[in-house]
PDB file of C-alpha atoms in Angstrom:
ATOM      1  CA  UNK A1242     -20.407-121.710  10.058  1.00 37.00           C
ATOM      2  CA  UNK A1243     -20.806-118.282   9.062  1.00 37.00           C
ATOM      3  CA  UNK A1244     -22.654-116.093  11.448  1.00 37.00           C
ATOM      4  CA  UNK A1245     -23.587-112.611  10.296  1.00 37.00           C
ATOM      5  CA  UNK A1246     -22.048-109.778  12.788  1.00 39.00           C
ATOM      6  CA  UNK A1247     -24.965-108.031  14.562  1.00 37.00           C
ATOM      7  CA  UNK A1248     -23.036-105.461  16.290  1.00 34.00           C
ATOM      8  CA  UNK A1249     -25.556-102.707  17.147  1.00 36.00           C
ATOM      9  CA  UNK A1250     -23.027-100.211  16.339  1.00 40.00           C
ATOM     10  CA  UNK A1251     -21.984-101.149  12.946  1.00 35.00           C
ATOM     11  CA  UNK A1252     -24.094-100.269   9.396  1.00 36.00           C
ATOM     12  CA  UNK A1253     -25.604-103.094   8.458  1.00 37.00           C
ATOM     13  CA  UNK A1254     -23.990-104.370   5.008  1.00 40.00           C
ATOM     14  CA  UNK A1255     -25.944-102.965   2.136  1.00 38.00           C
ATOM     15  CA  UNK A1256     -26.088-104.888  -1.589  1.00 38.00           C
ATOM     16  CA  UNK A1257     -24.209-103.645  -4.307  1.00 37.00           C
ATOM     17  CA  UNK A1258     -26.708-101.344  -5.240  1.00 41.00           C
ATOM     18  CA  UNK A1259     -26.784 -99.469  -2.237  1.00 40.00           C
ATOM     19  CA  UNK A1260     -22.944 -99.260  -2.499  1.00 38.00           C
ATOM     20  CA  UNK A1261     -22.917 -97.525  -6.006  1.00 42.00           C
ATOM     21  CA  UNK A1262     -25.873 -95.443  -5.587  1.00 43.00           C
ATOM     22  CA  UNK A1263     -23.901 -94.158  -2.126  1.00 42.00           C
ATOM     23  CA  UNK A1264     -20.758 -93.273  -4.565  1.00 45.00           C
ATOM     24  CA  UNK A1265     -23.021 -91.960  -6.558  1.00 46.00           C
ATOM     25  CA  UNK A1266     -24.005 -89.535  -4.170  1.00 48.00           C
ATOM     26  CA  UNK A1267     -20.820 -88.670  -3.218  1.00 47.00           C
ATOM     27  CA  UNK A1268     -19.511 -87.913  -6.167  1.00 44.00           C
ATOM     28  CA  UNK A1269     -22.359 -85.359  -6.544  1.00 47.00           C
ATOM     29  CA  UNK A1270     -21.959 -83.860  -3.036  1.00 55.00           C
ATOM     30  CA  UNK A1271     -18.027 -83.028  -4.164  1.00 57.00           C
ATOM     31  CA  UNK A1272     -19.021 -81.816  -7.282  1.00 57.00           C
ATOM     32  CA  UNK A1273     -21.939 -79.191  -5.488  1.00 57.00           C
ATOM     33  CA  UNK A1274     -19.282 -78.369  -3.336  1.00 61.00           C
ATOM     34  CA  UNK A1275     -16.632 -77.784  -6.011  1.00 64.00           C
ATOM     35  CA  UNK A1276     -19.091 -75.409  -7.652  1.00 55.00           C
ATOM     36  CA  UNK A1277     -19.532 -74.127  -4.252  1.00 64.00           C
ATOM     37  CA  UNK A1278     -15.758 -73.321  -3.655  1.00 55.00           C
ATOM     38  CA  UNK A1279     -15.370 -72.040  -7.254  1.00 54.00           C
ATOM     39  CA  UNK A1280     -18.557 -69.620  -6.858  1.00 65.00           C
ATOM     40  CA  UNK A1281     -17.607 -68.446  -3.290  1.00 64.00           C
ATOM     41  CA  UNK A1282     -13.616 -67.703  -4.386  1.00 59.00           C
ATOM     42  CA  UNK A1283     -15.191 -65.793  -7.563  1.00 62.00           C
ATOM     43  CA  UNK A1284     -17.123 -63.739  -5.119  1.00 55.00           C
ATOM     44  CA  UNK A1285     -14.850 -62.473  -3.516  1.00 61.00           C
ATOM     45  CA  UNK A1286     -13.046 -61.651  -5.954  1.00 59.00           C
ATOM     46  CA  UNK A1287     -15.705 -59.504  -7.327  1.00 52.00           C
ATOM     47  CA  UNK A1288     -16.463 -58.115  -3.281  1.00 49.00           C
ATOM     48  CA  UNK A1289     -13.584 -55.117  -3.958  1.00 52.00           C
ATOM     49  CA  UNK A1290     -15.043 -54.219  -7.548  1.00 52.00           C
ATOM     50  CA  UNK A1291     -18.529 -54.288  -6.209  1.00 51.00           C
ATOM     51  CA  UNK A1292     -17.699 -51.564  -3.106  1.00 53.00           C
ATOM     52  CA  UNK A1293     -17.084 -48.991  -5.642  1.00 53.00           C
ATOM     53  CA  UNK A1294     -20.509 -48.007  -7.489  1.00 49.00           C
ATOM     54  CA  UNK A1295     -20.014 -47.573 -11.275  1.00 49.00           C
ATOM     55  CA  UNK A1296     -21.179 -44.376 -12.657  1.00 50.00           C
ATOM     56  CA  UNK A1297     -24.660 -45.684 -13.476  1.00 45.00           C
ATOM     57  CA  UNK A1298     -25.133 -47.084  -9.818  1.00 46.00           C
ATOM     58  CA  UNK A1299     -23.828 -43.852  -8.597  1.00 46.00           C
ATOM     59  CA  UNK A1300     -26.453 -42.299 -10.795  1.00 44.00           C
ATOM     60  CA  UNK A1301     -29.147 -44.416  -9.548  1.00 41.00           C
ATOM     61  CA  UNK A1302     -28.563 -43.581  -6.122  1.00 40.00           C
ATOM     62  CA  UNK A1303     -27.662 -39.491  -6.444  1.00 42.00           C
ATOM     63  CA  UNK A1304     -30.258 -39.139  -9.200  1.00 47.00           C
ATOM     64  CA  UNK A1305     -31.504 -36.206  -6.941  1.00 46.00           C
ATOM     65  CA  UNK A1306     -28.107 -34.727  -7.389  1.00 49.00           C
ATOM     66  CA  UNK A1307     -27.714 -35.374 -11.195  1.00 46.00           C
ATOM     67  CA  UNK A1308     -29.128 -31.964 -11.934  1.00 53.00           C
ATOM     68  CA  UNK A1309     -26.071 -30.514  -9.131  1.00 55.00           C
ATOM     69  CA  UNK A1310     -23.097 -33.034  -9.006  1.00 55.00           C
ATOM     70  CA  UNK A1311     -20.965 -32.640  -6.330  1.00 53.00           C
ATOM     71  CA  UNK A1312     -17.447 -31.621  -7.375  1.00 55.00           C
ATOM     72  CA  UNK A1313     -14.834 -34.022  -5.937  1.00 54.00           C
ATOM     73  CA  UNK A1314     -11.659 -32.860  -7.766  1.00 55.00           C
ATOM     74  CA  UNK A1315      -8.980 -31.411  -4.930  1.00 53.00           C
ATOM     75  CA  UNK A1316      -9.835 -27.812  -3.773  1.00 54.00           C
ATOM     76  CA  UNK A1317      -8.631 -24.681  -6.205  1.00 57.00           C
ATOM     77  CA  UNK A1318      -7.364 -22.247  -4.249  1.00 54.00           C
ATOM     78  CA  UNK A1319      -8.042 -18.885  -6.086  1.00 59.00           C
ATOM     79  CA  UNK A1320      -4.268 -16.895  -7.144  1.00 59.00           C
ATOM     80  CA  UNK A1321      -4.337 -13.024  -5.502  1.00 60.00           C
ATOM     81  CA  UNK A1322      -5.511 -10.545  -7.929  1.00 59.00           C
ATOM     82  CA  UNK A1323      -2.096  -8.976  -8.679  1.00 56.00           C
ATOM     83  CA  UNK A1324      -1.471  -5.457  -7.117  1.00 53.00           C
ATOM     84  CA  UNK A1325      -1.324  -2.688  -9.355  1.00 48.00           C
ATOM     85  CA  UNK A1326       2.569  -1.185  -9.553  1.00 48.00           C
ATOM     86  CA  UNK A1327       2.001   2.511  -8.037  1.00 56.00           C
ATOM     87  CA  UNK A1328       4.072   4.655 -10.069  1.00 60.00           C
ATOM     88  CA  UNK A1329       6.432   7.019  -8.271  1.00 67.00           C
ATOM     89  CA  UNK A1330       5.443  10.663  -8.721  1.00 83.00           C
ATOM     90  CA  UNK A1331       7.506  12.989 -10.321  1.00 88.00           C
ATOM     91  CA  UNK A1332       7.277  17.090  -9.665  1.00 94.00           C
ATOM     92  CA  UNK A1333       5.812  18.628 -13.327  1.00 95.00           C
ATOM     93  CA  UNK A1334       7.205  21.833 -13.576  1.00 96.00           C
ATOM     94  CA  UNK A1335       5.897  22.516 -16.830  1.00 95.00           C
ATOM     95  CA  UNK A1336       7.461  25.407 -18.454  1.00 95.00           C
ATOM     96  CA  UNK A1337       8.091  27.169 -15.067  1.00 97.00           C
ATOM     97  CA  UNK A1338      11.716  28.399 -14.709  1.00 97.00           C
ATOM     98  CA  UNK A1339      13.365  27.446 -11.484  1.00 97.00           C
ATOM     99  CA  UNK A1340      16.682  26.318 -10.549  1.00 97.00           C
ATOM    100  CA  UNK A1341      18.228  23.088 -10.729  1.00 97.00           C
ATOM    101  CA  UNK A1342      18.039  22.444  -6.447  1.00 97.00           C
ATOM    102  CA  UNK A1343      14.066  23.568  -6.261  1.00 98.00           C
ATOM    103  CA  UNK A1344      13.788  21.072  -8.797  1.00 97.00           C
ATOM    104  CA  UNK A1345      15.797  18.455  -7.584  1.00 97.00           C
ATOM    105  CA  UNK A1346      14.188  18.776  -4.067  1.00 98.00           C
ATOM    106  CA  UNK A1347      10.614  19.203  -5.409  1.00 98.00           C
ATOM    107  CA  UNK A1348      11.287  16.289  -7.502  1.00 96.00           C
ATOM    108  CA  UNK A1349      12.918  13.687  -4.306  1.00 97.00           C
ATOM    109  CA  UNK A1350      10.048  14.730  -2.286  1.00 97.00           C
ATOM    110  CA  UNK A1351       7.312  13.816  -4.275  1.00 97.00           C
ATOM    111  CA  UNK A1352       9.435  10.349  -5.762  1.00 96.00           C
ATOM    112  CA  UNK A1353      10.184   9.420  -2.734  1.00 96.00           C
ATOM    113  CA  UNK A1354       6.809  10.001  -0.808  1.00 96.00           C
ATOM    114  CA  UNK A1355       8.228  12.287   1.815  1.00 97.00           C
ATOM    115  CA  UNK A1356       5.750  14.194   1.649  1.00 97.00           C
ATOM    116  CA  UNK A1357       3.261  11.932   2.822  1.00 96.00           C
ATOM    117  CA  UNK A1358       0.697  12.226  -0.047  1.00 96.00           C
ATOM    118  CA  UNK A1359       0.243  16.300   1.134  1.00 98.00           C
ATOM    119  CA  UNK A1360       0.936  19.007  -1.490  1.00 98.00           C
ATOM    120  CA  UNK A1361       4.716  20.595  -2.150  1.00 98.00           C
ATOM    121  CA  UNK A1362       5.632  23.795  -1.055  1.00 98.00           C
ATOM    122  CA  UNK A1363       9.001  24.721  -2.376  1.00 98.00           C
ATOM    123  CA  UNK A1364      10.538  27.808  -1.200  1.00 98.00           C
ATOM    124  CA  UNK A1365      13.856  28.689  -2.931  1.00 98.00           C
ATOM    125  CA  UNK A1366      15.569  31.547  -0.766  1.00 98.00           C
ATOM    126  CA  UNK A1367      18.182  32.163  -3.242  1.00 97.00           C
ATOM    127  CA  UNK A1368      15.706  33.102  -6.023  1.00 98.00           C
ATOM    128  CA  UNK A1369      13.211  34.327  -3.735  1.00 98.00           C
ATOM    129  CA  UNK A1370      10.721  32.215  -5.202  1.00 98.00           C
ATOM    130  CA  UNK A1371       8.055  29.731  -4.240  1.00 98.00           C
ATOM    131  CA  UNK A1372       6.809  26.862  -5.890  1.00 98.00           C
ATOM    132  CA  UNK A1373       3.283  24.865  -5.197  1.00 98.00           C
ATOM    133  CA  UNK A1374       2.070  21.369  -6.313  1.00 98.00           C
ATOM    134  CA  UNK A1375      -0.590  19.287  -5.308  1.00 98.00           C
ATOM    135  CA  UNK A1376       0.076  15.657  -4.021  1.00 96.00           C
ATOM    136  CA  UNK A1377       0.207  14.415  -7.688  1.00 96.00           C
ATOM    137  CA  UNK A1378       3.292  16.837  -8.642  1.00 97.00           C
ATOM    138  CA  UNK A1379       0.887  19.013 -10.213  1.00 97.00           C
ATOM    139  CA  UNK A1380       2.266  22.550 -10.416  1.00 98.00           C
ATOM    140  CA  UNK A1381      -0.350  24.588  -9.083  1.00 98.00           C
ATOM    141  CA  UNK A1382       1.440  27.932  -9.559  1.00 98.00           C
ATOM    142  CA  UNK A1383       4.709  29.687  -8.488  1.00 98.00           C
ATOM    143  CA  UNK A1384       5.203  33.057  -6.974  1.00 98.00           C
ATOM    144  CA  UNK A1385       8.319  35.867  -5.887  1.00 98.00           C
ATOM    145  CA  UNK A1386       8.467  36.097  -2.482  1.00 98.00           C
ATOM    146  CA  UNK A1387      10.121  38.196   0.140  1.00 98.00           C
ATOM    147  CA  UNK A1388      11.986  36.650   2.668  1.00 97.00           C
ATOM    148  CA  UNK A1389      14.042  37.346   6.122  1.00 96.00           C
ATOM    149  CA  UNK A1390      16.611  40.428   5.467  1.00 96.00           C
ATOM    150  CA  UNK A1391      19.487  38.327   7.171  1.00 96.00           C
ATOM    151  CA  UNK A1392      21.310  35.371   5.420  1.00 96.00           C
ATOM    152  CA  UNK A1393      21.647  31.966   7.398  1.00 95.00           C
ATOM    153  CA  UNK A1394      19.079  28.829   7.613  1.00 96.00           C
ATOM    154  CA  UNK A1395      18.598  28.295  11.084  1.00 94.00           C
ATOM    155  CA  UNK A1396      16.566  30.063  13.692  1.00 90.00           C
ATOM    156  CA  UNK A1397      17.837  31.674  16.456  1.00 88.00           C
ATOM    157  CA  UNK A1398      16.944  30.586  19.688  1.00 88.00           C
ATOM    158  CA  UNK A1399      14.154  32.567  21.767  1.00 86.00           C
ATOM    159  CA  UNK A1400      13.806  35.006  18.418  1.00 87.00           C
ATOM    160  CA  UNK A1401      10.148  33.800  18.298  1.00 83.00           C
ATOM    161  CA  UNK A1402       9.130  35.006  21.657  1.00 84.00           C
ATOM    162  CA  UNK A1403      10.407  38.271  21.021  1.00 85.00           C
ATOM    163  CA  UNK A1404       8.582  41.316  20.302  1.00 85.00           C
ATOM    164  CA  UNK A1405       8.887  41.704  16.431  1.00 83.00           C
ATOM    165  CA  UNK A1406      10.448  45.680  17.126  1.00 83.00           C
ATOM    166  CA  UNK A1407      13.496  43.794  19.690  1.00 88.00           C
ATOM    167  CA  UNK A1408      14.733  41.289  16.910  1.00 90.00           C
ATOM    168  CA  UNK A1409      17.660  42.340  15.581  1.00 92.00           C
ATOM    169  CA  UNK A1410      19.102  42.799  11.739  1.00 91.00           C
ATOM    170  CA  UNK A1411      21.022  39.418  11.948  1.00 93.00           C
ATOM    171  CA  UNK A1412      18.455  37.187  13.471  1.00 93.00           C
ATOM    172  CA  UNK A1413      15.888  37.732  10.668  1.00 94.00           C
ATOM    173  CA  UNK A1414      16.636  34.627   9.106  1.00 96.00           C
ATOM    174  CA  UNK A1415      14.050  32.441   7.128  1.00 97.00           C
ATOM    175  CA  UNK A1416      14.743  29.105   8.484  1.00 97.00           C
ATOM    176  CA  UNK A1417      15.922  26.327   5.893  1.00 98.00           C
ATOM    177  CA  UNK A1418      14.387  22.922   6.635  1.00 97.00           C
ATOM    178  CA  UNK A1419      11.429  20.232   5.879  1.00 98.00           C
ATOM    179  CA  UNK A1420       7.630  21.954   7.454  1.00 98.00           C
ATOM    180  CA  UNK A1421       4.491  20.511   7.745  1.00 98.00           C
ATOM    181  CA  UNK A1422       2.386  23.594   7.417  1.00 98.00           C
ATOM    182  CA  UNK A1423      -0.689  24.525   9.476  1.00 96.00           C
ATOM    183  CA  UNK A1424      -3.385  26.987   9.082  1.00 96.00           C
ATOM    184  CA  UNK A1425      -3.917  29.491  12.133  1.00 96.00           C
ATOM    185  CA  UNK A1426      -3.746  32.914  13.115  1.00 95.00           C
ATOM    186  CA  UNK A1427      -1.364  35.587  13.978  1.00 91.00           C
ATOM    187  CA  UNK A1428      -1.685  37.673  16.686  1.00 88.00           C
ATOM    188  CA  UNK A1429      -3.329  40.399  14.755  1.00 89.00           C
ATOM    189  CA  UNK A1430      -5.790  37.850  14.194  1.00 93.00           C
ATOM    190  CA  UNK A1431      -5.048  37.599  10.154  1.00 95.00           C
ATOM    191  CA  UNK A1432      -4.978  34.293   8.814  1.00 97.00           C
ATOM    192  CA  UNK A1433      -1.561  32.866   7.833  1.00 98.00           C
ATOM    193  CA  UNK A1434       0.437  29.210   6.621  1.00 98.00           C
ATOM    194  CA  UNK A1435       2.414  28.786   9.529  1.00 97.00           C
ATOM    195  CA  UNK A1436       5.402  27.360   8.418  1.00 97.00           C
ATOM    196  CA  UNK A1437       7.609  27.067  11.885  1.00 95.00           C
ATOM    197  CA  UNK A1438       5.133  27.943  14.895  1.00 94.00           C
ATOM    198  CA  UNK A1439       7.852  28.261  17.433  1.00 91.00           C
ATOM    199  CA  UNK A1440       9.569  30.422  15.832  1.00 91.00           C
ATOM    200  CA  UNK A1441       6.850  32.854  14.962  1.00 92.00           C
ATOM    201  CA  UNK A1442       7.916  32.271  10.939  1.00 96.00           C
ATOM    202  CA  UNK A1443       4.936  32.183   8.634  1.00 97.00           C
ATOM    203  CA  UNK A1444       3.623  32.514   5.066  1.00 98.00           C
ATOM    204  CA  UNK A1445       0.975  35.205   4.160  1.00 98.00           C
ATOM    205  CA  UNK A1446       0.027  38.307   1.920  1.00 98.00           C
ATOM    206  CA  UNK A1447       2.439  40.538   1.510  1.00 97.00           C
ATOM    207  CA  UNK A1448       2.141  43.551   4.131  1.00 92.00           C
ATOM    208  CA  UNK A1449       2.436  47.049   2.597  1.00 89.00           C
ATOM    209  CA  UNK A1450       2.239  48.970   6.284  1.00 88.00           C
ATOM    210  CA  UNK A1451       5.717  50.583   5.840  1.00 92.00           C
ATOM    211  CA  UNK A1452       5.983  52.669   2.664  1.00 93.00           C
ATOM    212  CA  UNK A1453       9.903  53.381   3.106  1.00 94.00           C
ATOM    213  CA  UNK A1454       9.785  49.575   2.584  1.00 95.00           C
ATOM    214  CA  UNK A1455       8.538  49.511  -0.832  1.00 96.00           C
ATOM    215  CA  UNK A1456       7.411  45.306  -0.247  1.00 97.00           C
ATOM    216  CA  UNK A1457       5.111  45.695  -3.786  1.00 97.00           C
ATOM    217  CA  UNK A1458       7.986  46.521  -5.297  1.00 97.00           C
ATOM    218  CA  UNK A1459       9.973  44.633  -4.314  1.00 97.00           C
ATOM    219  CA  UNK A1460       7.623  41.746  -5.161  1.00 96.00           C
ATOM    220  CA  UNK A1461       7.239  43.171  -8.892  1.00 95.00           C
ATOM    221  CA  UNK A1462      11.032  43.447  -9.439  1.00 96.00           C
ATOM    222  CA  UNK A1463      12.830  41.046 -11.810  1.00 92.00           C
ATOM    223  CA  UNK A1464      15.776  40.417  -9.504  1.00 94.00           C
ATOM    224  CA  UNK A1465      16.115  38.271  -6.221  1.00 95.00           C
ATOM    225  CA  UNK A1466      18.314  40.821  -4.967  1.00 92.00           C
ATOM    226  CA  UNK A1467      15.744  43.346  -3.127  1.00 96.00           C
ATOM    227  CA  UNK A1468      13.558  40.296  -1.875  1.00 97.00           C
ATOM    228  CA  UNK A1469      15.555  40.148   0.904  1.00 97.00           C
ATOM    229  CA  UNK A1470      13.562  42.472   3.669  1.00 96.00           C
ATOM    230  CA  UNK A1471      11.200  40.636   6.069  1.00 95.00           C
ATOM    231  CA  UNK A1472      11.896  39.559  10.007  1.00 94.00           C
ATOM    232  CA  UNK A1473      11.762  36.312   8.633  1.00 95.00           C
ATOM    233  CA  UNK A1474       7.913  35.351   7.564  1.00 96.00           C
ATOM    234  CA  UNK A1475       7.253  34.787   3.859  1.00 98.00           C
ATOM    235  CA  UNK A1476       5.743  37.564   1.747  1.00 98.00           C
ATOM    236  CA  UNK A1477       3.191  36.205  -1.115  1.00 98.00           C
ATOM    237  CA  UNK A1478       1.030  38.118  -3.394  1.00 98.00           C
ATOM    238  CA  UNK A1479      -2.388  38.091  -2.408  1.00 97.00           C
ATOM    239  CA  UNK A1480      -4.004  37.006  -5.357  1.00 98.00           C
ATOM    240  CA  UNK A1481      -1.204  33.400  -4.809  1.00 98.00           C
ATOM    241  CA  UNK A1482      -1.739  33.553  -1.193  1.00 98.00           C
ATOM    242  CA  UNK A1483      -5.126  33.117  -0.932  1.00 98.00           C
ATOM    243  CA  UNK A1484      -5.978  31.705  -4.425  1.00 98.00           C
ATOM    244  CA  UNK A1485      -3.378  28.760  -4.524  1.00 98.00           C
ATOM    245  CA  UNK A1486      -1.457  28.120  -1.354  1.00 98.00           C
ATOM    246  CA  UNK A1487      -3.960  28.485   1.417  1.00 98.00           C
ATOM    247  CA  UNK A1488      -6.517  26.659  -0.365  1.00 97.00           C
ATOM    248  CA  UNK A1489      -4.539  23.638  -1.169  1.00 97.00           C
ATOM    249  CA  UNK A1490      -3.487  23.465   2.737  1.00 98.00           C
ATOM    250  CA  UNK A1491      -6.597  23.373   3.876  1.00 97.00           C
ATOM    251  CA  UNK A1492      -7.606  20.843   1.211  1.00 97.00           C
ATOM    252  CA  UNK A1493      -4.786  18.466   1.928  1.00 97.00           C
ATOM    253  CA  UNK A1494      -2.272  19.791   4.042  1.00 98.00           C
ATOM    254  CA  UNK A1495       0.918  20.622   2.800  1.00 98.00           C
ATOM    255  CA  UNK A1496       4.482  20.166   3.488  1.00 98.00           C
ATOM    256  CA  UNK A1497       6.794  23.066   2.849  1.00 98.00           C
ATOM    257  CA  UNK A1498      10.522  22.479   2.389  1.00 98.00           C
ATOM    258  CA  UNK A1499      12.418  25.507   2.418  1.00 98.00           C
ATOM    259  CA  UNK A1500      15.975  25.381   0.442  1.00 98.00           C
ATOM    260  CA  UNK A1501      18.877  26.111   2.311  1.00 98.00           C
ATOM    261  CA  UNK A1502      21.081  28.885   1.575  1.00 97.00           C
ATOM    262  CA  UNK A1503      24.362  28.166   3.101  1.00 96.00           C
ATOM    263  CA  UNK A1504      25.173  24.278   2.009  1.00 96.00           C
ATOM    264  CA  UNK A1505      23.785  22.252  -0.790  1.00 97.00           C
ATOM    265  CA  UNK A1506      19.835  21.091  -0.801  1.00 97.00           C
ATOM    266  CA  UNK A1507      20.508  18.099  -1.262  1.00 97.00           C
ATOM    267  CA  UNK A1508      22.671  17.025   1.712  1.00 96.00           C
ATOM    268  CA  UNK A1509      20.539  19.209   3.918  1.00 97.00           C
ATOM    269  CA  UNK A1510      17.279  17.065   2.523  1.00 98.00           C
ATOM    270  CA  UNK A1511      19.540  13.422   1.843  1.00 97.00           C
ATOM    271  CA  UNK A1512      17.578  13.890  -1.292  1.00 97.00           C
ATOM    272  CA  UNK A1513      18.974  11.769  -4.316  1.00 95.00           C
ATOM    273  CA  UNK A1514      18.350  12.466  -8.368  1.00 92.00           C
ATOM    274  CA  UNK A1515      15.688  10.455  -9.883  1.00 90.00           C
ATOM    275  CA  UNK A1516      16.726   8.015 -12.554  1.00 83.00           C
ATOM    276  CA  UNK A1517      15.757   8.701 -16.179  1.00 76.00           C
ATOM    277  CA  UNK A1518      12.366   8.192 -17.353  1.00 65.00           C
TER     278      UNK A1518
END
């Protein structure tokens, strides 16, 4: 005998019907979930593309900024404006004669910029001359000059403390050496260059108080050889005094380099020739 199994917990057998319309099913529940699969993995796929807004998203979502775009590109930084080259000065003597050290020193000074952008005061002992340019190596004019009696380019010590009638015939010496002038007084209240304070030595119009001296003449002479009569301070013309030099000190200050007399300029300044233009 064949008894059918009722066990509760068992399906109860279906017909053959049942059992093809069941495959049927599954076959379309792994089909839906192939698609599934294939869909999901194409997705992702897609999921990197999509984080990166094409230019037509991007202009969907800035179109406020359309009209202003923000530059992205890396940072330009800007290139310094190049410096302008300063070009060394040069001492333009023109057709001034003078000799080959005033030119040589008037020449370093200005090249080199010891003179600290102030005029050039040149003061050749030898040739009892003097020689002013502005800052730029402009020559502003040139003068004869008288100068201390005695020959030698230093000072003597305590000379400029001394009453000018106690300082004696070989201590009137016209220091050599590298001045940065000053305008002042003297003690006779007359307004001079002071060239070296401490030692009393100055530049200012020529002083015509001793007629035996004959300073005018002097001045007006053709030769270097009677220029040679001061206590030390350095006789101008008035007309170059107070027309050229004391202007231009007062403008811009001055320095005053006074050639030596006793060794070469140019070791005394450690000035060097300029090259060739």
């Amino acid at each position: 005998m064949n008894v059918s199994h009722t066990d509760p917990d068992r399906a109860t057998p279906r017909s053959e019907g049942q059992r093809h319309g069941r495959h049927k099913d599954r076959l379309l529940s792994g089909a839906a979930l192939l698609v599934l699969v294939v869909l999901l993995l194409g997705f992702m796929g897609l999921w990197p593309a999509m984080q990166q807004p094409s230019q037509t998203t991007g202009a969907l979502f800035l179109g406020a900024d359309l009209a202003n775009p923000v530059d992205t590109s890396p940072a330009k930084v800007a290139s310094p404006a190049p410096q302008p080259t300063q070009v060394p000065r040069r001492a333009q003597f023109g057709k001034e004669p003078a000799s080959a050290e005033a030119r040589q020193i008037a020449a370093w000074a200005l090249h080199s910029g010891d003179n600290q952008n102030r005029a050039v005061v040149v003061v050749d002992k030898i040739h009892a001359k003097v020689y002013v340019f502005d800052r730029d190596g402009a020559l502003q004019g040139a003068a004869p000059a008288l100068m201390g009696s005695a020959i030698g380019d230093h000072t003597v010590p305590g000379v400029g403390d001394k009453p000018v009638g106690q300082v004696l015939p070989e201590e009137r010496t016209t220091p050599a050496g590298r001045f940065v002038a000053e305008t002042g007084l003297n003690a006779n209240g007359e307004d001079v260059v002071w060239v070296d304070y401490d030692a009393a030595v100055s530049m200012h119009r020529v002083r015509a108080n001793v007629k035996a001296e004959r300073r005018l003449e002097r001045l007006a002479s053709s030769t270097a050889a009677d220029n040679r009569i001061s206590f030390g301070c350095i006789n101008l013309p008035v007309s170059f005094y107070e027309k050229v030099l004391s202007p231009l000190v007062r403008g811009t200050g001055a320095v005053v380099y006074v050639l030596p007399e006793t060794q070469p300029a140019a070791a005394f300044f450690g000035a060097y020739d300029l090259p060739a233009q």
